[in-house]
Amino acid sequence: MRVAIFGATGMLGKALLHQWIGDDVTGIGSAQADIRNPDQVRTAIEHSKPDWIVLAAAYTDVDGCEINPTLASSVNTHAAVNVAKAADRAGSKLLFVSTDYVFDGKKNSPYETDDPRNPINAYGRSKADAEEKLAQVLPDCCIVRTSWLFGPGGKCFPDTILKVASSRKEIEVVNDQRGCPTYTMDLADAIIQLCRSGAKGIVHATNAGDCTWFDFAKETLRQAGVSTTVKPTTSDKYVRPAERPKYSVLSPASLNACSIKMRPWQETLPDYLAERGRSHAELASSLSNRA
Ligand SMILES: NC(=O)c1ccc[n+]([C@@H]2O[C@H](COP(=O)([O-])OP(=O)(O)OC[C@H]3O[C@@H](n4cnc5c(N)ncnc54)[C@H](OP(=O)(O)O)[C@@H]3O)[C@@H](O)[C@H]2O)c1
């Protein structure tokens, strides 16, 4: 099978390239093709002739999207449609990576795939609009909604917490947003399985279990052996440009229906911490070699 990954230089894209063994995989970053440019998208697809396209490229800065909603819809909606149209012309299947932020967070039980979209920020709106438009261009496309991604080679929550905690005795973390932390390597494995099984429609793919950012921070520091105290706080004390849903837990039912089960998020942290330690050691050694 031939596969093209748009967004290959991002956190999830790197995990997909790392995990995807046994197929002919081409990674495409924005330097190879800006997905806002239909010609560049078409050329990249004609070049790689993929059976499957994974669209992991996006403008993912949630507060940046709120400040610049035109850029958000240009990259996350209109450019996604460019990729879908090119996929349609080339006869390629498409898997689009979407987000829990298409929901408003007003539920208090896990979101199912047929729950209505009702985004409360510009990032969520741009992805929800893309989902609707993609389903019109390519009714058989697969939309994988995920959440709270973390992994090596990207700016992510546990990395930030570990950096902040390294110089403080006590930190405050919000305890009033609940979601599902998801390790990029595990999500990559699920995406690979979905493509290999010819999945269609909306699938929710996250690691099992849910927590608040406070719980996530506490567990990260506990497993890393860092003694910094974590205190719970509320989002109103940390006002940011974009509002976040209070509850965006995604139900695993659609993933389980594809015969895929993802492990609890707590079990992924040792793998993440080992990878993070390795990349920090490599960076330190390359800097000392240069000195
Ligand atoms: N991060 C999360 O917590 C989270 C949660 C739910 C869903 N998601 C979704 O998961 C997917 C992957 O997220 P991520 O965190 O791995 O993203 P990321 O690390 O921010 O990487 C974004 C990727 O998109 C590419 N990109 C951005 N603008 C582009 C453009 N105009 N043309 C071509 N490529 C462009 C970037 O390419 P260059 O680096 O080469 O510029 C990069 O490869 C996204 O669809 C995101 O919406 C993420």
PDB file of N, CA and C in Angstrom, residues 66-140:
ATOM      1  N   GLU A  66      -8.071  31.628  17.519  1.00  0.00           N
ATOM      2  CA  GLU A  66      -9.075  32.579  18.012  1.00  0.00           C
ATOM      3  C   GLU A  66      -8.708  34.001  17.588  1.00  0.00           C
ATOM      4  N   ILE A  67      -7.391  34.282  17.613  1.00  0.00           N
ATOM      5  CA  ILE A  67      -6.914  35.625  17.273  1.00  0.00           C
ATOM      6  C   ILE A  67      -6.968  35.823  15.761  1.00  0.00           C
ATOM      7  N   ASN A  68      -6.732  34.753  15.009  1.00  0.00           N
ATOM      8  CA  ASN A  68      -6.709  34.841  13.544  1.00  0.00           C
ATOM      9  C   ASN A  68      -7.618  33.764  12.923  1.00  0.00           C
ATOM     10  N   PRO A  69      -8.958  33.960  13.057  1.00  0.00           N
ATOM     11  CA  PRO A  69      -9.883  32.924  12.563  1.00  0.00           C
ATOM     12  C   PRO A  69      -9.822  32.742  11.050  1.00  0.00           C
ATOM     13  N   THR A  70      -9.353  33.779  10.329  1.00  0.00           N
ATOM     14  CA  THR A  70      -9.261  33.647   8.861  1.00  0.00           C
ATOM     15  C   THR A  70      -8.186  32.627   8.521  1.00  0.00           C
ATOM     16  N   LEU A  71      -7.056  32.701   9.226  1.00  0.00           N
ATOM     17  CA  LEU A  71      -5.988  31.721   8.994  1.00  0.00           C
ATOM     18  C   LEU A  71      -6.474  30.324   9.407  1.00  0.00           C
ATOM     19  N   ALA A  72      -7.219  30.262  10.515  1.00  0.00           N
ATOM     20  CA  ALA A  72      -7.734  28.964  10.982  1.00  0.00           C
ATOM     21  C   ALA A  72      -8.608  28.320   9.913  1.00  0.00           C
ATOM     22  N   SER A  73      -9.544  29.073   9.348  1.00  0.00           N
ATOM     23  CA  SER A  73     -10.431  28.443   8.359  1.00  0.00           C
ATOM     24  C   SER A  73      -9.690  28.202   7.051  1.00  0.00           C
ATOM     25  N   SER A  74      -8.690  29.055   6.748  1.00  0.00           N
ATOM     26  CA  SER A  74      -7.942  28.842   5.512  1.00  0.00           C
ATOM     27  C   SER A  74      -7.159  27.519   5.558  1.00  0.00           C
ATOM     28  N   VAL A  75      -6.480  27.248   6.689  1.00  0.00           N
ATOM     29  CA  VAL A  75      -5.668  26.012   6.784  1.00  0.00           C
ATOM     30  C   VAL A  75      -6.549  24.811   7.149  1.00  0.00           C
ATOM     31  N   ASN A  76      -7.404  25.002   8.153  1.00  0.00           N
ATOM     32  CA  ASN A  76      -8.099  23.829   8.712  1.00  0.00           C
ATOM     33  C   ASN A  76      -9.354  23.434   7.945  1.00  0.00           C
ATOM     34  N   THR A  77      -9.948  24.395   7.220  1.00  0.00           N
ATOM     35  CA  THR A  77     -11.174  24.057   6.470  1.00  0.00           C
ATOM     36  C   THR A  77     -10.893  24.034   4.964  1.00  0.00           C
ATOM     37  N   HIS A  78     -10.552  25.219   4.405  1.00  0.00           N
ATOM     38  CA  HIS A  78     -10.458  25.303   2.931  1.00  0.00           C
ATOM     39  C   HIS A  78      -9.313  24.439   2.400  1.00  0.00           C
ATOM     40  N   ALA A  79      -8.176  24.441   3.102  1.00  0.00           N
ATOM     41  CA  ALA A  79      -7.052  23.629   2.624  1.00  0.00           C
ATOM     42  C   ALA A  79      -7.369  22.135   2.746  1.00  0.00           C
ATOM     43  N   ALA A  80      -8.127  21.766   3.785  1.00  0.00           N
ATOM     44  CA  ALA A  80      -8.524  20.349   3.917  1.00  0.00           C
ATOM     45  C   ALA A  80      -9.397  19.942   2.730  1.00  0.00           C
ATOM     46  N   VAL A  81     -10.250  20.867   2.288  1.00  0.00           N
ATOM     47  CA  VAL A  81     -11.087  20.583   1.110  1.00  0.00           C
ATOM     48  C   VAL A  81     -10.209  20.428  -0.139  1.00  0.00           C
ATOM     49  N   ASN A  82      -9.147  21.244  -0.245  1.00  0.00           N
ATOM     50  CA  ASN A  82      -8.194  21.080  -1.372  1.00  0.00           C
ATOM     51  C   ASN A  82      -7.654  19.655  -1.409  1.00  0.00           C
ATOM     52  N   VAL A  83      -7.277  19.159  -0.227  1.00  0.00           N
ATOM     53  CA  VAL A  83      -6.701  17.809  -0.163  1.00  0.00           C
ATOM     54  C   VAL A  83      -7.766  16.768  -0.531  1.00  0.00           C
ATOM     55  N   ALA A  84      -8.987  16.972  -0.043  1.00  0.00           N
ATOM     56  CA  ALA A  84     -10.059  16.009  -0.350  1.00  0.00           C
ATOM     57  C   ALA A  84     -10.357  15.985  -1.849  1.00  0.00           C
ATOM     58  N   LYS A  85     -10.374  17.155  -2.481  1.00  0.00           N
ATOM     59  CA  LYS A  85     -10.667  17.202  -3.930  1.00  0.00           C
ATOM     60  C   LYS A  85      -9.552  16.504  -4.712  1.00  0.00           C
ATOM     61  N   ALA A  86      -8.304  16.754  -4.289  1.00  0.00           N
ATOM     62  CA  ALA A  86      -7.173  16.107  -4.981  1.00  0.00           C
ATOM     63  C   ALA A  86      -7.210  14.601  -4.757  1.00  0.00           C
ATOM     64  N   ALA A  87      -7.601  14.185  -3.545  1.00  0.00           N
ATOM     65  CA  ALA A  87      -7.717  12.744  -3.255  1.00  0.00           C
ATOM     66  C   ALA A  87      -8.784  12.134  -4.151  1.00  0.00           C
ATOM     67  N   ASP A  88      -9.897  12.828  -4.298  1.00  0.00           N
ATOM     68  CA  ASP A  88     -10.998  12.337  -5.133  1.00  0.00           C
ATOM     69  C   ASP A  88     -10.526  12.152  -6.583  1.00  0.00           C
ATOM     70  N   ARG A  89      -9.813  13.182  -7.109  1.00  0.00           N
ATOM     71  CA  ARG A  89      -9.323  13.110  -8.502  1.00  0.00           C
ATOM     72  C   ARG A  89      -8.346  11.965  -8.685  1.00  0.00           C
ATOM     73  N   ALA A  90      -7.492  11.734  -7.648  1.00  0.00           N
ATOM     74  CA  ALA A  90      -6.444  10.712  -7.778  1.00  0.00           C
ATOM     75  C   ALA A  90      -6.958   9.312  -7.416  1.00  0.00           C
ATOM     76  N   GLY A  91      -8.187   9.221  -6.920  1.00  0.00           N
ATOM     77  CA  GLY A  91      -8.733   7.918  -6.515  1.00  0.00           C
ATOM     78  C   GLY A  91      -8.111   7.412  -5.216  1.00  0.00           C
ATOM     79  N   SER A  92      -7.606   8.348  -4.389  1.00  0.00           N
ATOM     80  CA  SER A  92      -7.009   7.948  -3.103  1.00  0.00           C
ATOM     81  C   SER A  92      -8.069   8.017  -2.007  1.00  0.00           C
ATOM     82  N   LYS A  93      -7.903   7.152  -1.007  1.00  0.00           N
ATOM     83  CA  LYS A  93      -8.775   7.244   0.174  1.00  0.00           C
ATOM     84  C   LYS A  93      -8.191   8.295   1.112  1.00  0.00           C
ATOM     85  N   LEU A  94      -9.068   8.908   1.926  1.00  0.00           N
ATOM     86  CA  LEU A  94      -8.606   9.978   2.817  1.00  0.00           C
ATOM     87  C   LEU A  94      -8.980   9.700   4.266  1.00  0.00           C
ATOM     88  N   LEU A  95      -7.975   9.872   5.151  1.00  0.00           N
ATOM     89  CA  LEU A  95      -8.245   9.868   6.597  1.00  0.00           C
ATOM     90  C   LEU A  95      -7.894  11.252   7.119  1.00  0.00           C
ATOM     91  N   PHE A  96      -8.883  11.940   7.681  1.00  0.00           N
ATOM     92  CA  PHE A  96      -8.724  13.305   8.179  1.00  0.00           C
ATOM     93  C   PHE A  96      -8.675  13.275   9.705  1.00  0.00           C
ATOM     94  N   VAL A  97      -7.650  13.921  10.278  1.00  0.00           N
ATOM     95  CA  VAL A  97      -7.534  13.937  11.741  1.00  0.00           C
ATOM     96  C   VAL A  97      -8.269  15.160  12.279  1.00  0.00           C
ATOM     97  N   SER A  98      -9.264  14.906  13.125  1.00  0.00           N
ATOM     98  CA  SER A  98     -10.054  15.997  13.688  1.00  0.00           C
ATOM     99  C   SER A  98      -9.944  15.987  15.221  1.00  0.00           C
ATOM    100  N   THR A  99     -10.845  16.692  15.875  1.00  0.00           N
ATOM    101  CA  THR A  99     -10.616  17.028  17.278  1.00  0.00           C
ATOM    102  C   THR A  99     -11.869  16.911  18.146  1.00  0.00           C
ATOM    103  N   ASP A 100     -11.641  16.711  19.442  1.00  0.00           N
ATOM    104  CA  ASP A 100     -12.726  16.751  20.445  1.00  0.00           C
ATOM    105  C   ASP A 100     -13.330  18.153  20.545  1.00  0.00           C
ATOM    106  N   TYR A 101     -12.585  19.178  20.079  1.00  0.00           N
ATOM    107  CA  TYR A 101     -13.067  20.554  20.204  1.00  0.00           C
ATOM    108  C   TYR A 101     -14.184  20.885  19.218  1.00  0.00           C
ATOM    109  N   VAL A 102     -14.672  19.896  18.440  1.00  0.00           N
ATOM    110  CA  VAL A 102     -15.890  20.125  17.639  1.00  0.00           C
ATOM    111  C   VAL A 102     -17.117  20.105  18.561  1.00  0.00           C
ATOM    112  N   PHE A 103     -16.936  19.677  19.830  1.00  0.00           N
ATOM    113  CA  PHE A 103     -18.059  19.621  20.779  1.00  0.00           C
ATOM    114  C   PHE A 103     -17.990  20.799  21.759  1.00  0.00           C
ATOM    115  N   ASP A 104     -19.167  21.124  22.353  1.00  0.00           N
ATOM    116  CA  ASP A 104     -19.220  22.287  23.252  1.00  0.00           C
ATOM    117  C   ASP A 104     -18.841  21.969  24.692  1.00  0.00           C
ATOM    118  N   GLY A 105     -18.759  20.663  25.040  1.00  0.00           N
ATOM    119  CA  GLY A 105     -18.331  20.306  26.398  1.00  0.00           C
ATOM    120  C   GLY A 105     -19.448  20.378  27.420  1.00  0.00           C
ATOM    121  N   LYS A 106     -20.703  20.463  26.943  1.00  0.00           N
ATOM    122  CA  LYS A 106     -21.808  20.593  27.913  1.00  0.00           C
ATOM    123  C   LYS A 106     -22.338  19.230  28.376  1.00  0.00           C
ATOM    124  N   LYS A 107     -21.899  18.147  27.714  1.00  0.00           N
ATOM    125  CA  LYS A 107     -22.337  16.817  28.129  1.00  0.00           C
ATOM    126  C   LYS A 107     -21.587  16.412  29.395  1.00  0.00           C
ATOM    127  N   ASN A 108     -22.069  15.400  30.099  1.00  0.00           N
ATOM    128  CA  ASN A 108     -21.250  14.851  31.183  1.00  0.00           C
ATOM    129  C   ASN A 108     -21.109  13.340  31.077  1.00  0.00           C
ATOM    130  N   SER A 109     -21.300  12.847  29.845  1.00  0.00           N
ATOM    131  CA  SER A 109     -20.975  11.449  29.548  1.00  0.00           C
ATOM    132  C   SER A 109     -20.246  11.458  28.198  1.00  0.00           C
ATOM    133  N   PRO A 110     -19.459  10.412  27.913  1.00  0.00           N
ATOM    134  CA  PRO A 110     -18.597  10.474  26.724  1.00  0.00           C
ATOM    135  C   PRO A 110     -19.345  10.773  25.420  1.00  0.00           C
ATOM    136  N   TYR A 111     -18.722  11.610  24.590  1.00  0.00           N
ATOM    137  CA  TYR A 111     -19.298  11.983  23.298  1.00  0.00           C
ATOM    138  C   TYR A 111     -19.234  10.804  22.333  1.00  0.00           C
ATOM    139  N   GLU A 112     -20.376  10.532  21.697  1.00  0.00           N
ATOM    140  CA  GLU A 112     -20.457   9.509  20.645  1.00  0.00           C
ATOM    141  C   GLU A 112     -20.283  10.204  19.293  1.00  0.00           C
ATOM    142  N   THR A 113     -20.014   9.401  18.256  1.00  0.00           N
ATOM    143  CA  THR A 113     -19.710   9.994  16.944  1.00  0.00           C
ATOM    144  C   THR A 113     -20.904  10.747  16.349  1.00  0.00           C
ATOM    145  N   ASP A 114     -22.140  10.369  16.762  1.00  0.00           N
ATOM    146  CA  ASP A 114     -23.300  11.049  16.175  1.00  0.00           C
ATOM    147  C   ASP A 114     -23.837  12.179  17.062  1.00  0.00           C
ATOM    148  N   ASP A 115     -23.124  12.525  18.122  1.00  0.00           N
ATOM    149  CA  ASP A 115     -23.524  13.702  18.904  1.00  0.00           C
ATOM    150  C   ASP A 115     -23.327  14.944  18.033  1.00  0.00           C
ATOM    151  N   PRO A 116     -24.235  15.928  18.160  1.00  0.00           N
ATOM    152  CA  PRO A 116     -24.110  17.102  17.282  1.00  0.00           C
ATOM    153  C   PRO A 116     -22.857  17.929  17.562  1.00  0.00           C
ATOM    154  N   ARG A 117     -22.264  18.417  16.473  1.00  0.00           N
ATOM    155  CA  ARG A 117     -21.117  19.324  16.624  1.00  0.00           C
ATOM    156  C   ARG A 117     -21.649  20.679  17.119  1.00  0.00           C
ATOM    157  N   ASN A 118     -20.910  21.280  18.025  1.00  0.00           N
ATOM    158  CA  ASN A 118     -21.272  22.640  18.455  1.00  0.00           C
ATOM    159  C   ASN A 118     -20.035  23.311  19.039  1.00  0.00           C
ATOM    160  N   PRO A 119     -19.059  23.642  18.166  1.00  0.00           N
ATOM    161  CA  PRO A 119     -17.784  24.155  18.675  1.00  0.00           C
ATOM    162  C   PRO A 119     -17.934  25.507  19.362  1.00  0.00           C
ATOM    163  N   ILE A 120     -17.077  25.744  20.378  1.00  0.00           N
ATOM    164  CA  ILE A 120     -17.168  27.013  21.116  1.00  0.00           C
ATOM    165  C   ILE A 120     -15.932  27.881  20.875  1.00  0.00           C
ATOM    166  N   ASN A 121     -15.045  27.450  19.991  1.00  0.00           N
ATOM    167  CA  ASN A 121     -13.901  28.323  19.653  1.00  0.00           C
ATOM    168  C   ASN A 121     -13.592  28.200  18.156  1.00  0.00           C
ATOM    169  N   ALA A 122     -12.732  29.100  17.667  1.00  0.00           N
ATOM    170  CA  ALA A 122     -12.479  29.198  16.220  1.00  0.00           C
ATOM    171  C   ALA A 122     -11.789  27.940  15.692  1.00  0.00           C
ATOM    172  N   TYR A 123     -10.877  27.386  16.482  1.00  0.00           N
ATOM    173  CA  TYR A 123     -10.202  26.146  16.068  1.00  0.00           C
ATOM    174  C   TYR A 123     -11.241  25.037  15.869  1.00  0.00           C
ATOM    175  N   GLY A 124     -12.116  24.850  16.868  1.00  0.00           N
ATOM    176  CA  GLY A 124     -13.147  23.819  16.773  1.00  0.00           C
ATOM    177  C   GLY A 124     -14.069  24.053  15.587  1.00  0.00           C
ATOM    178  N   ARG A 125     -14.428  25.331  15.355  1.00  0.00           N
ATOM    179  CA  ARG A 125     -15.314  25.646  14.213  1.00  0.00           C
ATOM    180  C   ARG A 125     -14.640  25.292  12.904  1.00  0.00           C
ATOM    181  N   SER A 126     -13.328  25.611  12.796  1.00  0.00           N
ATOM    182  CA  SER A 126     -12.627  25.354  11.524  1.00  0.00           C
ATOM    183  C   SER A 126     -12.550  23.848  11.249  1.00  0.00           C
ATOM    184  N   LYS A 127     -12.408  23.042  12.294  1.00  0.00           N
ATOM    185  CA  LYS A 127     -12.335  21.586  12.092  1.00  0.00           C
ATOM    186  C   LYS A 127     -13.738  21.006  11.856  1.00  0.00           C
ATOM    187  N   ALA A 128     -14.741  21.533  12.576  1.00  0.00           N
ATOM    188  CA  ALA A 128     -16.119  21.052  12.376  1.00  0.00           C
ATOM    189  C   ALA A 128     -16.579  21.371  10.952  1.00  0.00           C
ATOM    190  N   ASP A 129     -16.244  22.571  10.462  1.00  0.00           N
ATOM    191  CA  ASP A 129     -16.609  22.929   9.081  1.00  0.00           C
ATOM    192  C   ASP A 129     -15.931  21.990   8.096  1.00  0.00           C
ATOM    193  N   ALA A 130     -14.651  21.670   8.376  1.00  0.00           N
ATOM    194  CA  ALA A 130     -13.922  20.751   7.489  1.00  0.00           C
ATOM    195  C   ALA A 130     -14.605  19.383   7.474  1.00  0.00           C
ATOM    196  N   GLU A 131     -14.984  18.891   8.639  1.00  0.00           N
ATOM    197  CA  GLU A 131     -15.642  17.568   8.694  1.00  0.00           C
ATOM    198  C   GLU A 131     -16.868  17.549   7.775  1.00  0.00           C
ATOM    199  N   GLU A 132     -17.687  18.612   7.871  1.00  0.00           N
ATOM    200  CA  GLU A 132     -18.920  18.648   7.073  1.00  0.00           C
ATOM    201  C   GLU A 132     -18.615  18.712   5.583  1.00  0.00           C
ATOM    202  N   LYS A 133     -17.644  19.560   5.216  1.00  0.00           N
ATOM    203  CA  LYS A 133     -17.326  19.735   3.786  1.00  0.00           C
ATOM    204  C   LYS A 133     -16.668  18.480   3.216  1.00  0.00           C
ATOM    205  N   LEU A 134     -15.789  17.860   3.991  1.00  0.00           N
ATOM    206  CA  LEU A 134     -15.094  16.656   3.520  1.00  0.00           C
ATOM    207  C   LEU A 134     -16.084  15.522   3.244  1.00  0.00           C
ATOM    208  N   ALA A 135     -17.078  15.412   4.120  1.00  0.00           N
ATOM    209  CA  ALA A 135     -18.063  14.338   3.940  1.00  0.00           C
ATOM    210  C   ALA A 135     -18.866  14.562   2.660  1.00  0.00           C
ATOM    211  N   GLN A 136     -18.966  15.836   2.207  1.00  0.00           N
ATOM    212  CA  GLN A 136     -19.664  16.101   0.933  1.00  0.00           C
ATOM    213  C   GLN A 136     -18.766  15.746  -0.251  1.00  0.00           C
ATOM    214  N   VAL A 137     -17.481  16.116  -0.164  1.00  0.00           N
ATOM    215  CA  VAL A 137     -16.557  15.864  -1.290  1.00  0.00           C
ATOM    216  C   VAL A 137     -16.251  14.371  -1.399  1.00  0.00           C
ATOM    217  N   LEU A 138     -16.012  13.749  -0.256  1.00  0.00           N
ATOM    218  CA  LEU A 138     -15.616  12.327  -0.229  1.00  0.00           C
ATOM    219  C   LEU A 138     -16.463  11.598   0.820  1.00  0.00           C
ATOM    220  N   PRO A 139     -17.662  11.171   0.482  1.00  0.00           N
ATOM    221  CA  PRO A 139     -18.552  10.569   1.484  1.00  0.00           C
ATOM    222  C   PRO A 139     -17.935   9.356   2.199  1.00  0.00           C
ATOM    223  N   ASP A 140     -16.972   8.696   1.561  1.00  0.00           N
ATOM    224  CA  ASP A 140     -16.365   7.517   2.193  1.00  0.00           C
ATOM    225  C   ASP A 140     -15.118   7.837   3.013  1.00  0.00           C
TER     226      ASP A 140
END
